[in-house]
Amino acid sequence: MKTVLIKSRIKELRARYDLTQDQLADMVDVRRETIVHIERNRYNPSLTLAYLIASALKSTIDAVFTFEEK
């Protein structure tokens, strides 16, 4: 079975909209620590959470997250 690595551009996009981790977390109804772990590629979000994050950042899932097969 192939492994898929998911990387995020959340930090970069948050900066574009001048959002803190706390503000983004509040927008998508998760704890700040969840955003931290996703930004550091330590946690893969559910599809629903990925959609909510992308929407909050006025973007698409494909623009926020990249997928690499290993």
mmCIF file of N, CA and C in Angstrom:
data_model
loop_
_atom_site.group_PDB
_atom_site.id
_atom_site.type_symbol
_atom_site.label_atom_id
_atom_site.label_comp_id
_atom_site.label_asym_id
_atom_site.label_seq_id
_atom_site.Cartn_x
_atom_site.Cartn_y
_atom_site.Cartn_z
ATOM 1 N N MET A 1 0.843 -1.183 0.000
ATOM 2 C CA MET A 1 0.000 0.000 0.000
ATOM 3 C C MET A 1 0.889 1.248 0.000
ATOM 4 N N LYS A 2 0.561 2.203 -0.834
ATOM 5 C CA LYS A 2 1.327 3.440 -0.931
ATOM 6 C C LYS A 2 0.968 4.375 0.222
ATOM 7 N N THR A 3 1.948 5.150 0.627
ATOM 8 C CA THR A 3 1.751 6.156 1.659
ATOM 9 C C THR A 3 1.583 7.510 0.978
ATOM 10 N N VAL A 4 0.646 8.284 1.478
ATOM 11 C CA VAL A 4 0.417 9.619 0.934
ATOM 12 C C VAL A 4 0.771 10.643 2.006
ATOM 13 N N LEU A 5 1.661 11.550 1.647
ATOM 14 C CA LEU A 5 2.057 12.623 2.533
ATOM 15 C C LEU A 5 1.252 13.864 2.156
ATOM 16 N N ILE A 6 0.609 14.444 3.164
ATOM 17 C CA ILE A 6 -0.193 15.647 2.930
ATOM 18 C C ILE A 6 0.544 16.837 3.535
ATOM 19 N N LYS A 7 0.845 17.817 2.716
ATOM 20 C CA LYS A 7 1.487 19.047 3.189
ATOM 21 C C LYS A 7 0.503 20.198 3.044
ATOM 22 N N SER A 8 0.595 21.139 3.950
ATOM 23 C CA SER A 8 -0.343 22.266 3.887
ATOM 24 C C SER A 8 0.373 23.590 3.676
ATOM 25 N N ARG A 9 -0.375 24.534 3.126
ATOM 26 C CA ARG A 9 0.084 25.915 2.938
ATOM 27 C C ARG A 9 -0.698 26.845 3.861
ATOM 28 N N ILE A 10 -1.230 26.288 4.941
ATOM 29 C CA ILE A 10 -2.088 27.064 5.834
ATOM 30 C C ILE A 10 -1.367 28.291 6.378
ATOM 31 N N LYS A 11 -0.145 28.114 6.859
ATOM 32 C CA LYS A 11 0.588 29.227 7.454
ATOM 33 C C LYS A 11 0.754 30.370 6.453
ATOM 34 N N GLU A 12 1.127 30.012 5.243
ATOM 35 C CA GLU A 12 1.301 31.013 4.176
ATOM 36 C C GLU A 12 -0.016 31.738 3.879
ATOM 37 N N LEU A 13 -1.096 30.994 3.784
ATOM 38 C CA LEU A 13 -2.394 31.596 3.464
ATOM 39 C C LEU A 13 -2.954 32.392 4.638
ATOM 40 N N ARG A 14 -2.698 31.936 5.865
ATOM 41 C CA ARG A 14 -3.123 32.715 7.035
ATOM 42 C C ARG A 14 -2.470 34.089 7.008
ATOM 43 N N ALA A 15 -1.170 34.114 6.661
ATOM 44 C CA ALA A 15 -0.443 35.389 6.617
ATOM 45 C C ALA A 15 -1.055 36.322 5.574
ATOM 46 N N ARG A 16 -1.488 35.758 4.461
ATOM 47 C CA ARG A 16 -2.101 36.570 3.401
ATOM 48 C C ARG A 16 -3.338 37.307 3.910
ATOM 49 N N TYR A 17 -4.101 36.640 4.777
ATOM 50 C CA TYR A 17 -5.333 37.233 5.305
ATOM 51 C C TYR A 17 -5.162 37.768 6.719
ATOM 52 N N ASP A 18 -3.902 37.824 7.191
ATOM 53 C CA ASP A 18 -3.580 38.350 8.513
ATOM 54 C C ASP A 18 -4.401 37.658 9.607
ATOM 55 N N LEU A 19 -4.439 36.330 9.552
ATOM 56 C CA LEU A 19 -5.160 35.531 10.540
ATOM 57 C C LEU A 19 -4.175 34.833 11.469
ATOM 58 N N THR A 20 -4.507 34.795 12.743
ATOM 59 C CA THR A 20 -3.716 34.016 13.688
ATOM 60 C C THR A 20 -4.221 32.572 13.674
ATOM 61 N N GLN A 21 -3.451 31.701 14.293
ATOM 62 C CA GLN A 21 -3.898 30.315 14.416
ATOM 63 C C GLN A 21 -5.195 30.250 15.219
ATOM 64 N N ASP A 22 -5.284 31.061 16.268
ATOM 65 C CA ASP A 22 -6.503 31.098 17.084
ATOM 66 C C ASP A 22 -7.718 31.518 16.269
ATOM 67 N N GLN A 23 -7.551 32.546 15.454
ATOM 68 C CA GLN A 23 -8.671 33.031 14.651
ATOM 69 C C GLN A 23 -9.130 31.975 13.652
ATOM 70 N N LEU A 24 -8.192 31.329 12.976
ATOM 71 C CA LEU A 24 -8.568 30.279 12.035
ATOM 72 C C LEU A 24 -9.230 29.127 12.756
ATOM 73 N N ALA A 25 -8.688 28.749 13.892
ATOM 74 C CA ALA A 25 -9.277 27.656 14.677
ATOM 75 C C ALA A 25 -10.724 27.982 15.054
ATOM 76 N N ASP A 26 -10.971 29.207 15.485
ATOM 77 C CA ASP A 26 -12.338 29.624 15.824
ATOM 78 C C ASP A 26 -13.256 29.559 14.602
ATOM 79 N N MET A 27 -12.731 29.939 13.447
ATOM 80 C CA MET A 27 -13.540 29.950 12.224
ATOM 81 C C MET A 27 -13.983 28.544 11.815
ATOM 82 N N VAL A 28 -13.148 27.544 12.104
ATOM 83 C CA VAL A 28 -13.469 26.175 11.679
ATOM 84 C C VAL A 28 -13.847 25.277 12.852
ATOM 85 N N ASP A 29 -13.984 25.883 14.043
ATOM 86 C CA ASP A 29 -14.456 25.203 15.250
ATOM 87 C C ASP A 29 -13.550 24.050 15.692
ATOM 88 N N VAL A 30 -12.249 24.333 15.759
ATOM 89 C CA VAL A 30 -11.292 23.379 16.320
ATOM 90 C C VAL A 30 -10.392 24.143 17.289
ATOM 91 N N ARG A 31 -9.557 23.405 18.002
ATOM 92 C CA ARG A 31 -8.598 24.047 18.903
ATOM 93 C C ARG A 31 -7.398 24.544 18.113
ATOM 94 N N ARG A 32 -6.718 25.544 18.641
ATOM 95 C CA ARG A 32 -5.530 26.096 17.997
ATOM 96 C C ARG A 32 -4.480 25.016 17.773
ATOM 97 N N GLU A 33 -4.376 24.084 18.722
ATOM 98 C CA GLU A 33 -3.394 23.006 18.610
ATOM 99 C C GLU A 33 -3.617 22.159 17.360
ATOM 100 N N THR A 34 -4.852 22.007 16.949
ATOM 101 C CA THR A 34 -5.162 21.249 15.734
ATOM 102 C C THR A 34 -4.563 21.955 14.523
ATOM 103 N N ILE A 35 -4.724 23.261 14.468
ATOM 104 C CA ILE A 35 -4.144 24.037 13.362
ATOM 105 C C ILE A 35 -2.623 23.916 13.383
ATOM 106 N N VAL A 36 -2.029 23.998 14.564
ATOM 107 C CA VAL A 36 -0.569 23.868 14.700
ATOM 108 C C VAL A 36 -0.110 22.528 14.132
ATOM 109 N N HIS A 37 -0.777 21.449 14.519
ATOM 110 C CA HIS A 37 -0.383 20.117 14.063
ATOM 111 C C HIS A 37 -0.569 19.942 12.559
ATOM 112 N N ILE A 38 -1.605 20.509 12.008
ATOM 113 C CA ILE A 38 -1.809 20.426 10.555
ATOM 114 C C ILE A 38 -0.725 21.226 9.841
ATOM 115 N N GLU A 39 -0.428 22.425 10.328
ATOM 116 C CA GLU A 39 0.613 23.257 9.710
ATOM 117 C C GLU A 39 1.976 22.567 9.731
ATOM 118 N N ARG A 40 2.254 21.817 10.774
ATOM 119 C CA ARG A 40 3.548 21.130 10.917
ATOM 120 C C ARG A 40 3.543 19.730 10.313
ATOM 121 N N ASN A 41 2.471 19.405 9.592
ATOM 122 C CA ASN A 41 2.327 18.104 8.923
ATOM 123 C C ASN A 41 2.395 16.936 9.900
ATOM 124 N N ARG A 42 1.889 17.145 11.104
ATOM 125 C CA ARG A 42 1.835 16.095 12.124
ATOM 126 C C ARG A 42 0.457 15.447 12.207
ATOM 127 N N TYR A 43 -0.509 16.059 11.534
ATOM 128 C CA TYR A 43 -1.892 15.578 11.604
ATOM 129 C C TYR A 43 -2.543 15.810 10.253
ATOM 130 N N ASN A 44 -3.216 14.792 9.753
ATOM 131 C CA ASN A 44 -3.961 14.918 8.498
ATOM 132 C C ASN A 44 -5.424 15.207 8.825
ATOM 133 N N PRO A 45 -5.940 16.306 8.323
ATOM 134 C CA PRO A 45 -7.329 16.653 8.629
ATOM 135 C C PRO A 45 -8.306 15.749 7.879
ATOM 136 N N SER A 46 -9.489 15.653 8.431
ATOM 137 C CA SER A 46 -10.562 14.956 7.716
ATOM 138 C C SER A 46 -10.903 15.773 6.477
ATOM 139 N N LEU A 47 -11.609 15.165 5.558
ATOM 140 C CA LEU A 47 -12.023 15.869 4.347
ATOM 141 C C LEU A 47 -12.906 17.067 4.704
ATOM 142 N N THR A 48 -13.772 16.886 5.673
ATOM 143 C CA THR A 48 -14.649 17.976 6.109
ATOM 144 C C THR A 48 -13.835 19.137 6.671
ATOM 145 N N LEU A 49 -12.863 18.839 7.534
ATOM 146 C CA LEU A 49 -12.039 19.888 8.113
ATOM 147 C C LEU A 49 -11.184 20.559 7.033
ATOM 148 N N ALA A 50 -10.652 19.788 6.113
ATOM 149 C CA ALA A 50 -9.872 20.362 5.008
ATOM 150 C C ALA A 50 -10.732 21.342 4.213
ATOM 151 N N TYR A 51 -11.981 20.968 3.958
ATOM 152 C CA TYR A 51 -12.903 21.845 3.230
ATOM 153 C C TYR A 51 -13.173 23.132 4.016
ATOM 154 N N LEU A 52 -13.408 22.998 5.321
ATOM 155 C CA LEU A 52 -13.688 24.171 6.153
ATOM 156 C C LEU A 52 -12.492 25.114 6.209
ATOM 157 N N ILE A 53 -11.301 24.551 6.330
ATOM 158 C CA ILE A 53 -10.090 25.368 6.353
ATOM 159 C C ILE A 53 -9.914 26.084 5.013
ATOM 160 N N ALA A 54 -10.050 25.351 3.934
ATOM 161 C CA ALA A 54 -9.917 25.953 2.603
ATOM 162 C C ALA A 54 -10.936 27.075 2.411
ATOM 163 N N SER A 55 -12.165 26.841 2.822
ATOM 164 C CA SER A 55 -13.209 27.867 2.690
ATOM 165 C C SER A 55 -12.881 29.099 3.528
ATOM 166 N N ALA A 56 -12.407 28.887 4.750
ATOM 167 C CA ALA A 56 -12.050 30.006 5.625
ATOM 168 C C ALA A 56 -10.904 30.820 5.031
ATOM 169 N N LEU A 57 -10.030 30.146 4.281
ATOM 170 C CA LEU A 57 -8.896 30.823 3.656
ATOM 171 C C LEU A 57 -9.208 31.270 2.224
ATOM 172 N N LYS A 58 -10.493 31.238 1.880
ATOM 173 C CA LYS A 58 -10.976 31.680 0.562
ATOM 174 C C LYS A 58 -10.218 30.989 -0.561
ATOM 175 N N SER A 59 -10.108 29.672 -0.436
ATOM 176 C CA SER A 59 -9.326 28.899 -1.376
ATOM 177 C C SER A 59 -9.982 27.541 -1.597
ATOM 178 N N THR A 60 -9.285 26.674 -2.319
ATOM 179 C CA THR A 60 -9.771 25.316 -2.542
ATOM 180 C C THR A 60 -8.880 24.341 -1.782
ATOM 181 N N ILE A 61 -9.375 23.147 -1.583
ATOM 182 C CA ILE A 61 -8.587 22.125 -0.896
ATOM 183 C C ILE A 61 -7.271 21.897 -1.635
ATOM 184 N N ASP A 62 -7.325 21.811 -2.952
ATOM 185 C CA ASP A 62 -6.108 21.585 -3.747
ATOM 186 C C ASP A 62 -5.097 22.717 -3.615
ATOM 187 N N ALA A 63 -5.570 23.924 -3.376
ATOM 188 C CA ALA A 63 -4.656 25.056 -3.230
ATOM 189 C C ALA A 63 -4.032 25.110 -1.831
ATOM 190 N N VAL A 64 -4.727 24.556 -0.854
ATOM 191 C CA VAL A 64 -4.250 24.585 0.534
ATOM 192 C C VAL A 64 -3.377 23.364 0.857
ATOM 193 N N PHE A 65 -3.772 22.223 0.311
ATOM 194 C CA PHE A 65 -3.078 20.972 0.632
ATOM 195 C C PHE A 65 -2.477 20.346 -0.634
ATOM 196 N N THR A 66 -1.255 19.839 -0.487
ATOM 197 C CA THR A 66 -0.639 19.093 -1.583
ATOM 198 C C THR A 66 -0.475 17.643 -1.138
ATOM 199 N N PHE A 67 -0.557 16.754 -2.088
ATOM 200 C CA PHE A 67 -0.497 15.323 -1.808
ATOM 201 C C PHE A 67 0.672 14.707 -2.548
ATOM 202 N N GLU A 68 1.500 13.957 -1.830
ATOM 203 C CA GLU A 68 2.641 13.286 -2.436
ATOM 204 C C GLU A 68 2.586 11.799 -2.103
ATOM 205 N N GLU A 69 2.701 10.961 -3.126
ATOM 206 C CA GLU A 69 2.752 9.526 -2.884
ATOM 207 C C GLU A 69 4.181 9.126 -2.604
ATOM 208 N N LYS A 70 4.337 8.239 -1.661
ATOM 209 C CA LYS A 70 5.674 7.729 -1.333
ATOM 210 C C LYS A 70 5.740 6.256 -1.616
#
